[in-house]
CSV table of C-alpha atoms in Angstrom, one decimal:
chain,number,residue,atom,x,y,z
A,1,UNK,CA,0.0,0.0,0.0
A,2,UNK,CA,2.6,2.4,1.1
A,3,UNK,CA,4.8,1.0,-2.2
A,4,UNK,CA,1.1,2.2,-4.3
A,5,UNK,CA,1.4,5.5,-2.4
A,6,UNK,CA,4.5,6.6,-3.0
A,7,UNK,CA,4.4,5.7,-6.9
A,8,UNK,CA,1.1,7.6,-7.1
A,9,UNK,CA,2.2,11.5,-7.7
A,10,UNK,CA,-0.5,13.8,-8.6
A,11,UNK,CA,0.9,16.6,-10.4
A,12,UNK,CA,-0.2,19.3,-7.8
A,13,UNK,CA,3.0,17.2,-5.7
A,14,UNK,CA,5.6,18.0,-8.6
A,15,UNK,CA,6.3,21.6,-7.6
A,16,UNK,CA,6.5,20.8,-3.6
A,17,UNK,CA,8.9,17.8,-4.9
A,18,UNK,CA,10.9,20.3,-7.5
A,19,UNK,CA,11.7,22.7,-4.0
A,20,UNK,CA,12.3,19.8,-2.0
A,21,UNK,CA,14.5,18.2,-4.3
A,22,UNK,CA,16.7,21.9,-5.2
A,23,UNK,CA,16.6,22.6,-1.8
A,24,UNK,CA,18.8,19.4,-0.8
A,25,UNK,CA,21.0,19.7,-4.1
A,26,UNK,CA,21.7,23.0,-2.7
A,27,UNK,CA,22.5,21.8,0.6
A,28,UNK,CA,24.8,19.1,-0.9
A,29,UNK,CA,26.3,21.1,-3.0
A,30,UNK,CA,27.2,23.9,-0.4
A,31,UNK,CA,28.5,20.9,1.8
A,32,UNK,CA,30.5,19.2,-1.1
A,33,UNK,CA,32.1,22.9,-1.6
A,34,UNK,CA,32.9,23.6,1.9
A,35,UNK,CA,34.2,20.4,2.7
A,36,UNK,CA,36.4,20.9,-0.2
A,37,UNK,CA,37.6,24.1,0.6
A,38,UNK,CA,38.3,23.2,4.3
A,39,UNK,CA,40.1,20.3,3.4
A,40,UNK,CA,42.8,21.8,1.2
A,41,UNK,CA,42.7,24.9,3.0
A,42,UNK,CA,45.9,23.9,4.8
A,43,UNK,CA,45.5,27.1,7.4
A,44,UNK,CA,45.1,29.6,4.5
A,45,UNK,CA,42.3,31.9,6.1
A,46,UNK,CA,40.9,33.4,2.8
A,47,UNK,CA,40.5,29.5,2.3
A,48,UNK,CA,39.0,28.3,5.9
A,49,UNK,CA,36.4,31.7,5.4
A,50,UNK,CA,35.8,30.8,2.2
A,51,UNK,CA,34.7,27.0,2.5
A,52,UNK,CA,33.0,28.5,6.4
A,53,UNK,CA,30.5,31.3,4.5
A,54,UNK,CA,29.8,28.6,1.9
A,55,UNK,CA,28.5,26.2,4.8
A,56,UNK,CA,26.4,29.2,6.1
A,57,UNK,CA,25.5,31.3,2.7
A,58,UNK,CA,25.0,27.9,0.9
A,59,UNK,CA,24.4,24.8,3.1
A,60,UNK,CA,22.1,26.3,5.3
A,61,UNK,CA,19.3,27.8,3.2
A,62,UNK,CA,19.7,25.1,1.2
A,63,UNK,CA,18.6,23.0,4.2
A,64,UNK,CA,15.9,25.4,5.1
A,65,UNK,CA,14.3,25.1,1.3
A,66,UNK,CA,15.1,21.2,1.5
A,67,UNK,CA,12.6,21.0,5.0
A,68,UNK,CA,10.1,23.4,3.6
A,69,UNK,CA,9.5,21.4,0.6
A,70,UNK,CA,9.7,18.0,2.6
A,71,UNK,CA,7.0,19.4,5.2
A,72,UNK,CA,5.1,20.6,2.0
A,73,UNK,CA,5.6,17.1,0.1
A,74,UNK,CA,3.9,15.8,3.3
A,75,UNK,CA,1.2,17.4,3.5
A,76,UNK,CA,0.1,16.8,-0.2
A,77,UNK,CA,0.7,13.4,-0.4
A,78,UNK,CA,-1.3,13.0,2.7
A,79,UNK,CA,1.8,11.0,4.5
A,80,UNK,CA,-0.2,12.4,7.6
A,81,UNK,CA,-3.6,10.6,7.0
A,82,UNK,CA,-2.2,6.9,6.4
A,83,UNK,CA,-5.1,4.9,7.0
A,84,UNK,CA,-5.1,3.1,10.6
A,85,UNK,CA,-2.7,-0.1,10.5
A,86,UNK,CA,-0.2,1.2,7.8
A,87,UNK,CA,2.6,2.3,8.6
A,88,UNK,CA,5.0,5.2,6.9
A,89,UNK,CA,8.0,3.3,4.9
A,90,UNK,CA,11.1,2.9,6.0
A,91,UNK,CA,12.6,5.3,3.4
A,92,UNK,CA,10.3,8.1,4.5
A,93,UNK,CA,11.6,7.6,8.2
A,94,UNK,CA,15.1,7.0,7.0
A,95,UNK,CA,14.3,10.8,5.4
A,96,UNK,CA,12.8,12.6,8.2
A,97,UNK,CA,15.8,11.5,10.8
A,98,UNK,CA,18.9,12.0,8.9
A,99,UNK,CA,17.1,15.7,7.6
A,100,UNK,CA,17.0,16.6,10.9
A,101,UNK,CA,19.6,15.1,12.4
A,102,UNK,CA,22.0,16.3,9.8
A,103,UNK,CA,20.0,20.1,10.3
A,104,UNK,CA,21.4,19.5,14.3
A,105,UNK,CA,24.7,18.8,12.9
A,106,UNK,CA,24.7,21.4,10.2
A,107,UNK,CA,24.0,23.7,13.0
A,108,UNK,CA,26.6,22.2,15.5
A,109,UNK,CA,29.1,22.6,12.7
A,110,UNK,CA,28.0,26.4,11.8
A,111,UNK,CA,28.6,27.8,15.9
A,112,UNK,CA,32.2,26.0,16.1
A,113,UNK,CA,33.1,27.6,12.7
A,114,UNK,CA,31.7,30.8,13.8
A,115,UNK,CA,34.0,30.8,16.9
A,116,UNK,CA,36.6,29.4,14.9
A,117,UNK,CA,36.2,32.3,12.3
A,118,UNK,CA,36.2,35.0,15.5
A,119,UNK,CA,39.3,33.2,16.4
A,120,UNK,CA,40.9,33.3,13.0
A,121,UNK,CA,41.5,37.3,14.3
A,122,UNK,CA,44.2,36.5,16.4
A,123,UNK,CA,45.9,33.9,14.5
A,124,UNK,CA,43.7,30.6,16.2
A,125,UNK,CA,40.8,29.2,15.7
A,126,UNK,CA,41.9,27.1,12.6
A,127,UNK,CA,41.5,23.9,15.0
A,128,UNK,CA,37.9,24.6,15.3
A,129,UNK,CA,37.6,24.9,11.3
A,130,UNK,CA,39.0,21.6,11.3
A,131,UNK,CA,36.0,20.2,13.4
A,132,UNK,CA,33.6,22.0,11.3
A,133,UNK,CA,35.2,20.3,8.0
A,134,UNK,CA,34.6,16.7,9.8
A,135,UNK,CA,31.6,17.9,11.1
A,136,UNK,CA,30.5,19.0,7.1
A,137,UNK,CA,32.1,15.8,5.9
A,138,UNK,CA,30.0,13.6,8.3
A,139,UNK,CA,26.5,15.2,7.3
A,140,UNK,CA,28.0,14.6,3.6
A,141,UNK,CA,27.7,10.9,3.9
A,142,UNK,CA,24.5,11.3,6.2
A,143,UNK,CA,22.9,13.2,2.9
A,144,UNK,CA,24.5,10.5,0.9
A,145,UNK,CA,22.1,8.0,2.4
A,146,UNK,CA,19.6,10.1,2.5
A,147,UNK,CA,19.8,11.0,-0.9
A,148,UNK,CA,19.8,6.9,-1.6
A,149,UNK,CA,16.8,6.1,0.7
A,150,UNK,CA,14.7,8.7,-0.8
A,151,UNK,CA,15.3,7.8,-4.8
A,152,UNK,CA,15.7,4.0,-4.0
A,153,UNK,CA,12.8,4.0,-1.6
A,154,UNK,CA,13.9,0.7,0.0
A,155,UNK,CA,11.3,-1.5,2.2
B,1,UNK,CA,15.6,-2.7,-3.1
B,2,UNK,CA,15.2,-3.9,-7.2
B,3,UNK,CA,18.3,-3.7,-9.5
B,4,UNK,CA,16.2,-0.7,-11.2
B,5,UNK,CA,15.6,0.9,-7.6
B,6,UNK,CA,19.6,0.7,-7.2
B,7,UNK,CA,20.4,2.4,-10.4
B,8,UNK,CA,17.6,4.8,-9.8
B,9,UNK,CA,19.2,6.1,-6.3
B,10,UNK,CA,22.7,6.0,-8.0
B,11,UNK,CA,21.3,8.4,-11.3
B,12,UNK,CA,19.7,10.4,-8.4
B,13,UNK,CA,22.9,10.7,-6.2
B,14,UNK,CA,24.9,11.0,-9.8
B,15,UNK,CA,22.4,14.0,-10.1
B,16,UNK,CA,23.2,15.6,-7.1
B,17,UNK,CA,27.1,15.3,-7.8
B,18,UNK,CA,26.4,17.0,-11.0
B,19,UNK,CA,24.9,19.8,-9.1
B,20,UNK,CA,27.4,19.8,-6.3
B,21,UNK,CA,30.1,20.7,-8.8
B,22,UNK,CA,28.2,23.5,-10.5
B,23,UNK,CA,27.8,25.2,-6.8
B,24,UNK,CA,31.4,24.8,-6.1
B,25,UNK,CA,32.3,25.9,-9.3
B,26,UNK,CA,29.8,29.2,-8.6
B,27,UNK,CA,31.8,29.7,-5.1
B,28,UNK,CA,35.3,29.0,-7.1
B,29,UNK,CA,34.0,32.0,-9.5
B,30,UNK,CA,33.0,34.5,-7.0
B,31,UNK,CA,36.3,33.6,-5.2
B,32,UNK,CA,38.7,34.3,-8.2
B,33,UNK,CA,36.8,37.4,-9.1
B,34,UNK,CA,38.8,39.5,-6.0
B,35,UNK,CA,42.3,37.9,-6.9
B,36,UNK,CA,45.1,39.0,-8.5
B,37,UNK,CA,47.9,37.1,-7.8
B,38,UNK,CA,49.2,33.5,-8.8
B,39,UNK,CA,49.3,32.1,-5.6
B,40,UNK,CA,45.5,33.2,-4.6
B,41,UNK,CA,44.9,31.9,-8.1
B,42,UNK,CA,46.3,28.5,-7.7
B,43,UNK,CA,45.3,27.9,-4.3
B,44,UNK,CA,42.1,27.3,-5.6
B,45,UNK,CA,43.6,24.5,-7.8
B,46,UNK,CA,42.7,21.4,-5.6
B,47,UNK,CA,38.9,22.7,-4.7
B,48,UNK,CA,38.6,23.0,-8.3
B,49,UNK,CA,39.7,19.6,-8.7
B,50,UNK,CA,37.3,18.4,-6.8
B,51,UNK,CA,34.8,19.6,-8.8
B,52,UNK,CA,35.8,18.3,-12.1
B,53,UNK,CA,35.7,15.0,-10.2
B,54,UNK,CA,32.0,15.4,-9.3
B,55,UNK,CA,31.0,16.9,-12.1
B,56,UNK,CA,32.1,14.1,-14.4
B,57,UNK,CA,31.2,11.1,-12.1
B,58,UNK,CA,27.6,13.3,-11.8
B,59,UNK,CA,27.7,14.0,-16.0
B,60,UNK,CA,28.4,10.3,-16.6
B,61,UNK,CA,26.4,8.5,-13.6
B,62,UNK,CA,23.3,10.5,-15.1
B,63,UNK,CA,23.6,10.1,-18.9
B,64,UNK,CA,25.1,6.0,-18.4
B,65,UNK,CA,22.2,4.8,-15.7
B,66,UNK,CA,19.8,7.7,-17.1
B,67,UNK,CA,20.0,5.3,-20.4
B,68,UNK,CA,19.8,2.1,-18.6
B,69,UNK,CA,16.7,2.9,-16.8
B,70,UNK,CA,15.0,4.3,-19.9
B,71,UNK,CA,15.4,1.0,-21.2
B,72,UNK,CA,15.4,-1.0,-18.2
B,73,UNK,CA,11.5,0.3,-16.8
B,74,UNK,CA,8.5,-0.9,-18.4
B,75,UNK,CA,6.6,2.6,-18.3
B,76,UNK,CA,9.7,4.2,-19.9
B,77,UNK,CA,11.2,4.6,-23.3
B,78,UNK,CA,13.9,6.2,-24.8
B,79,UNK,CA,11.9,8.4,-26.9
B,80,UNK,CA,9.6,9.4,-24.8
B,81,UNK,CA,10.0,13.3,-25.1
B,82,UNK,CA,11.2,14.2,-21.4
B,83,UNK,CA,14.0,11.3,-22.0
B,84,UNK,CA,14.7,13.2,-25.0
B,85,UNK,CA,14.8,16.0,-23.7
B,86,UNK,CA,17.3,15.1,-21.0
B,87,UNK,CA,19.4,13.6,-23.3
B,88,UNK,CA,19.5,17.0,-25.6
B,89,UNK,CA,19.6,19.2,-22.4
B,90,UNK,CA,22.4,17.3,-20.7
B,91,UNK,CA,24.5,17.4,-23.9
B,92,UNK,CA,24.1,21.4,-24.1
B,93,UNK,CA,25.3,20.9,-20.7
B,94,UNK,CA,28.3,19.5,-21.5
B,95,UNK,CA,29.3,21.6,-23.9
B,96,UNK,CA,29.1,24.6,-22.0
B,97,UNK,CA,30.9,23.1,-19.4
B,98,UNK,CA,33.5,22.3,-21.3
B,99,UNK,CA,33.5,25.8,-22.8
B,100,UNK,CA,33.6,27.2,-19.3
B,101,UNK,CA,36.3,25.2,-18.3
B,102,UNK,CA,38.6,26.5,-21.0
B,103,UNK,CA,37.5,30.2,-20.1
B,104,UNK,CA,38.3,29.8,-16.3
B,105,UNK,CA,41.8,27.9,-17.5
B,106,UNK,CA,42.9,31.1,-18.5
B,107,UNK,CA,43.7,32.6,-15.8
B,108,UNK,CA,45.0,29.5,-14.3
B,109,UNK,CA,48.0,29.1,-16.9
B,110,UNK,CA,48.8,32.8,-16.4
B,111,UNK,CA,49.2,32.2,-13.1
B,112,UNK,CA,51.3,29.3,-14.1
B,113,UNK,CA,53.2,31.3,-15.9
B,114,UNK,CA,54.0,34.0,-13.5
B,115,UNK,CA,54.7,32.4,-10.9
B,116,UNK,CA,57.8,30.0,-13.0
B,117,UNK,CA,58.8,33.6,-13.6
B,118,UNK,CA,59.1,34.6,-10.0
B,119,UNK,CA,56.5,37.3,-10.0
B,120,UNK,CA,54.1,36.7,-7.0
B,121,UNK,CA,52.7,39.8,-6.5
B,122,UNK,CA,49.3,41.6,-8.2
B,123,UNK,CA,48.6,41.2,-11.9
B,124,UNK,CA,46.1,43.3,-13.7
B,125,UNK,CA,45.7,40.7,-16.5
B,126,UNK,CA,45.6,37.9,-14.2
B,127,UNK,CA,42.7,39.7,-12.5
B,128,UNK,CA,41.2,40.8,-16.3
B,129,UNK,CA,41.3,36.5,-17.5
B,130,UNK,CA,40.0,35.8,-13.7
B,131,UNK,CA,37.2,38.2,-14.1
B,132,UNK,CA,36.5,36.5,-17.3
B,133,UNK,CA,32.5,37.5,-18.2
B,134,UNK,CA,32.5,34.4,-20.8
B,135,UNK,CA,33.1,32.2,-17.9
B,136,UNK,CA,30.6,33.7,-16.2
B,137,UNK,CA,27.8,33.8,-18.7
B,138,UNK,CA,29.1,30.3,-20.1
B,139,UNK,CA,28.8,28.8,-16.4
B,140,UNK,CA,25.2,30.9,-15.6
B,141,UNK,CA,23.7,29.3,-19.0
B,142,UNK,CA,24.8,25.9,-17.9
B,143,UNK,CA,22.9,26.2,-14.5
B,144,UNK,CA,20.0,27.0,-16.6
B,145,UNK,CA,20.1,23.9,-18.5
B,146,UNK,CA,21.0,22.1,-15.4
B,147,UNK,CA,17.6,23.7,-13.5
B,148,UNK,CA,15.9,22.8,-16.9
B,149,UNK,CA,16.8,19.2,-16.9
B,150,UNK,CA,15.7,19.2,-12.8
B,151,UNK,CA,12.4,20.4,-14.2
B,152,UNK,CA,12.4,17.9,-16.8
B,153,UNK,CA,12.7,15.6,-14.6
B,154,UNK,CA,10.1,16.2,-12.1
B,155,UNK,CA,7.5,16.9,-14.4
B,156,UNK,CA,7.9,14.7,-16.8
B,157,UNK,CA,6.0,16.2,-19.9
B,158,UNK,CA,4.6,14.2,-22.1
B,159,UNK,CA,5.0,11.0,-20.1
């Protein structure tokens, strides 16, 4: 039933779906970027600023579209009204917790940065970038599976 | 999980990739714009490496498993119009990335060049080939066509 469900789109889903989708592309892209740019930063600090205001100018309203469009997708696909004794699929759940959790993290990984960045002033702070970049890195893979369990919609 | 439902998450995940690289390259551009010298320039070498990576694994995933799927599900065929399309979309694509590319490599080999001649300080025509507005148009039209295929995609007309 839930399989029947999820195949079923009615078109007025496509453009909650379209948002959804370009929200998390931008979310993945910003956190492919900054990951990048912290990595090979080796302590240069236009570098470490660089790859820290993509994570914030890119990652995180990419998130914030991402969420909006899931909430929306939702709604109009009535995931909220399954009828009694059905329960959501596992790739829905897989979804909602590694969005969210991965929002926590993205968020984790924003105020070390930003103390990190304040830091970068007086020549420090470049250990805290570091944690941000394995911080981005780890909600990378965390969006990887995401990513998966939402196209391959496994049982 | 089906075979199909595997390559479907990989074409997705190849999709994402694809736009992944576009972002980093838009960061890369905005970044280059306010440097003038070699080092600044080559710095960004290895980030830029890593979006060639994605980009192709995201240009080839999509287009190879893209294919296979058109053939591989029952409701789809290659010439249904939103495959085609794709297909036409991506190859635009391509080509202005390619195009891109050489524009932004420009200012790369200049800075190549000055710094085997020792000169590491500002360059006005360093910051002239880094300010390139080819690139810049060449790499805005290809996140259109990108956008266009993400459309494509979604909507589906004609299927």
């Amino acid at each position: 039933m839930t399989a029947v469900l999820a195949a079923v789109r009615a078109d007025e889903t496509h453009f909650p779906l379209f948002v959804h989708v370009l929200g998390a592309m931008i979310l993945v892209g910003g956190l492919v970027t900054a990951a990048a740019l912290l990595v090979f930063a080796r302590g240069d600090v236009p570098s470490l600023r660089r790859g820290y205001w993509t994570l914030l100018a890119v990652a995180l309203p990419g998130w914030f579209v991402m969420r909006i469009g899931a909430e929306w997708i939702y709604q109009k696909e009535h995931w909220d009204d399954l009828p009694e004794g059905i329960d959501e699929p596992a790739w829905l759940g897989i979804g909602y917790i590694l969005a969210d959790l991965g929002g926590l993290l993205l968020l984790v990984s924003l105020i070390v940065g930003g103390i990190g960045m304040r830091r970068l002033r007086n020549g420090g702070g470049a250990g805290l970038l570091k944690a941000t970049m394995i911080l981005s890195l780890v909600i990378l893979a965390a969006y990887v599976v995401a990513v998966w369990a939402m196209a391959g919609k496994p049982d | 999980m089906s075979f199909d439902d595997w390559i479907l998450a990989l074409h997705v995940l190849s999709a994402f990739a694809y736009v992944a690289g576009i972002i980093l390259f838009w960061v890369l551009i905005v970044a280059v714009r306010k440097t003038d010298d070699p080092e600044g320039t080559l710095r960004m070498q290895p980030a830029s490496m890593v979006g060639n990576a994605v980009i192709g694994i995201g240009a080839g995933g999509t287009i190879i498993l893209g294919i296979w799927l058109a053939f591989s599900v029952g409701d789809y065929a290659i010439w249904d119009f939103w495959i085609l399309a794709a297909i036409v979309l991506w190859a635009i694509a391509a080509g202005i990335g390619q195009r891109t590319g050489k524009a932004y490599m420009q200012g790369v080999t200049k800075a190549r060049e000055l710094e085997s001649a020792g000169q590491r300080g500002s360059n006005a025509e360093l910051l002239a080939l880094n300010r390139t507005q080819i690139g810049v148009r060449l790499h805005t039209a290809a996140t259109i066509v990108v956008l266009l295929i993400l459309i494509d995609m979604i909507w589906k007309p004609g299927a």
